[in-house]
Amino acid sequence: MKKILLTGGLGYIGSHVAVELIDKGFEVIILDDLSNSELFVLDRIKEITGKDIIFEKGDIRDYDFLYHLLSRYNIEGVIHFAAKKAVGESVQKPLLYYDINVSGLICLLKALGDHSIKKLIFSSSCTVYGSPDSFPVTEQTPFGDTPSPYGKTKQMCEQILEDASLIADYDIVSLRYFNPVGAHPTGKIGELPKGVPNNLVPFITQTAAGLRDELSIFGSDYNTPDGTAIRDYIHVVDLARAHVRALEANLGKYVALNVGTGKGHSVLEVVKTFQEVTGVNLPFKIVDRREGDIPEIFGDTNFANHKIGWKAEKGLAEMLKDAWRWQKSLLK
Ligand code: NAD
Ligand code: WQD
């Protein structure tokens, strides 16, 4: 049985990937410092899968900890989720973001090199494309201007990985996530935003649950059919399955893949679909655009389909239904 280390594996995406990997017969070891996750998630993963998971609490910037962890287990591959991800916070705390996201990756790469571990999957983001002007974006679309330190850390990390792959016998895949939403269909794991959510779907579900008064839609004067901004929302379980496929594939050196659905949805479409599938009324108002937001992005996913045989299967209605089930479970 292949042992896979998930850094940041108790977080939103890592926890869903842990479930999919265990379902496919992998043995999962989770490393997390619990800075943005809760220990109960470990029990939930065990409940869903019926399997035991090794958990190691620690920081990816701690080389000695990483070195000893990798020495203890015969790890064949690593999926690196551990990072800070709040765009706004990264403007306030750029050094923290560069330290955890960039220095953390370098520390991990050194420890992997010292154990001859070749296989690495990296959590990248469509934010590397900045504000593109033609759609869908392909992996050949160049990196764009991304105003936040967060976005820049993802560009830097991809560059570091590509350069590292040139001098060693690595097999590295960067997965460029579009907008992951939804939750596991069991309602046992999902996103756990701290404080007021920045992202659209958790804000919607918290408003529907009565925890927020109303949703503010940021801008209705974009050059899109209904004037609101367009994104490529992807179900977190589909996204998780792309990691399993990327681990199983043998692509060699370095490759970056778009992981989205290939379809764009406007903010108003998301709101309407949520109301339709849940039957819950969602109070909202239109306000000014949010600073730094781009009008539109959605990805071409043919390359991922070709390279790892993966395609998203779940649509917006399922994403929102599952997100709502998860939100309701948090109220109990
Ligand atoms: P998350 O915050 O839920 O998960 C990250 C996990 O890493 C958390 O459990 C946190 O406790 C842990 N962590 C943070 N710093 C650490 C450190 N120094 N050492 C050890 N553990 C640490 O975030 P997520 O949404 O699951 O995102 C996972 C990855 O995917 C991140 O790299 C993020 O940048 C990337 N990503 C996320 C999205 C998104 O919208 N959620 C989109 C694109 C890319
Ligand atoms: C989606 C749409 C908002 C909240 C961010 C990061 C990106 C990636 C994914 C990590 C936008 C609108 C939102 C609200 C709204 N993360 N919105 N009211 O901004 O596309 O991407 O998460 O890599 O890097 O930037 O996602 O969910 O915040 O917003 O109208 O209360 O919803 O303006 O058009 P975004 P989001």
XYZ file of N, CA, C and O and ligand atoms in Angstrom, residues 87 125 127 150 178-179 198-200 203 215-218 229 231 233 267 290 293, ligand 2:
116
model
N -6.413 36.193 0.586
C -5.836 37.218 -0.292
C -5.665 38.544 0.461
O -4.587 39.153 0.448
N -3.014 27.692 -7.944
C -4.294 28.399 -8.037
C -4.405 29.104 -9.379
O -3.396 29.546 -9.949
N -5.227 31.865 -9.659
C -4.788 33.236 -9.388
C -3.459 33.546 -10.102
O -3.162 34.711 -10.353
N -0.339 36.873 -1.738
C -0.782 35.480 -1.829
C -0.601 34.959 -3.259
O -0.002 33.906 -3.484
N -9.317 26.155 -9.624
C -10.157 27.324 -9.881
C -10.889 27.639 -8.553
O -10.221 27.821 -7.553
N -12.184 27.699 -8.487
C -12.813 28.069 -7.197
C -13.452 26.847 -6.533
O -14.592 26.489 -6.857
N -14.576 35.264 3.436
C -14.241 36.116 2.291
C -14.842 35.553 1.016
O -15.123 36.270 0.070
N -15.012 34.243 0.988
C -15.417 33.577 -0.245
C -16.938 33.531 -0.377
O -17.664 33.526 0.613
N -17.373 33.477 -1.623
C -18.796 33.605 -1.923
C -19.669 32.510 -1.289
O -20.655 32.807 -0.616
N -20.160 32.463 2.437
C -20.946 33.631 2.836
C -22.421 33.382 2.547
O -23.299 33.695 3.348
N -26.232 38.919 1.880
C -25.039 38.809 1.032
C -24.863 40.117 0.280
O -25.824 40.674 -0.247
N -23.610 40.597 0.224
C -23.305 41.727 -0.648
C -22.722 41.171 -1.937
O -21.737 40.422 -1.899
N -23.343 41.509 -3.055
C -22.794 41.094 -4.351
C -21.871 42.208 -4.812
O -22.305 43.363 -4.972
N -20.610 41.853 -4.994
C -19.600 42.870 -5.287
C -19.589 43.224 -6.776
O -18.843 42.630 -7.551
N -19.657 39.172 -11.681
C -18.393 38.520 -12.072
C -18.553 37.012 -12.258
O -19.413 36.385 -11.622
N -16.893 33.090 -12.404
C -15.829 32.199 -11.926
C -16.138 30.763 -12.331
O -17.280 30.406 -12.592
N -16.446 27.525 -10.709
C -16.594 26.837 -9.416
C -16.468 25.335 -9.634
O -17.050 24.792 -10.567
N -22.047 35.522 -10.318
C -22.459 35.545 -8.904
C -23.982 35.414 -8.807
O -24.498 34.643 -7.981
N -15.436 44.686 -5.435
C -14.407 44.490 -4.404
C -13.042 44.757 -5.039
O -12.762 44.251 -6.135
N -10.649 42.398 -7.437
C -11.391 41.320 -8.113
C -11.239 41.423 -9.633
O -11.189 42.518 -10.189
C -16.084 34.732 -6.052
C -16.962 35.807 -6.674
C -16.581 38.005 -5.757
C -17.958 37.192 -1.726
C -10.430 33.638 -4.309
C -8.955 33.896 -4.410
C -8.328 32.931 -5.380
C -8.675 31.487 -5.032
C -10.139 31.312 -4.845
C -6.939 30.597 -3.647
C -16.207 37.110 -6.944
C -17.975 37.530 -5.441
C -17.613 37.067 -3.060
C -19.080 37.994 -1.376
C -19.446 38.467 -3.698
N -8.101 31.085 -3.790
N -18.335 37.695 -4.016
N -19.776 38.598 -2.377
O -12.176 36.037 -5.385
O -12.712 34.369 -7.230
O -11.002 33.829 -5.586
O -10.645 32.285 -3.915
O -6.071 30.450 -4.449
O -6.963 33.151 -5.326
O -8.772 35.225 -4.858
O -13.349 33.838 -4.872
O -15.263 33.217 -3.490
O -13.979 35.302 -2.899
O -15.400 35.288 -4.942
O -20.098 39.051 -4.574
O -19.415 38.163 -0.196
O -17.982 36.153 -5.713
O -16.593 39.378 -6.073
O -16.718 37.654 -8.117
P -12.319 34.642 -5.836
P -14.496 34.384 -3.946
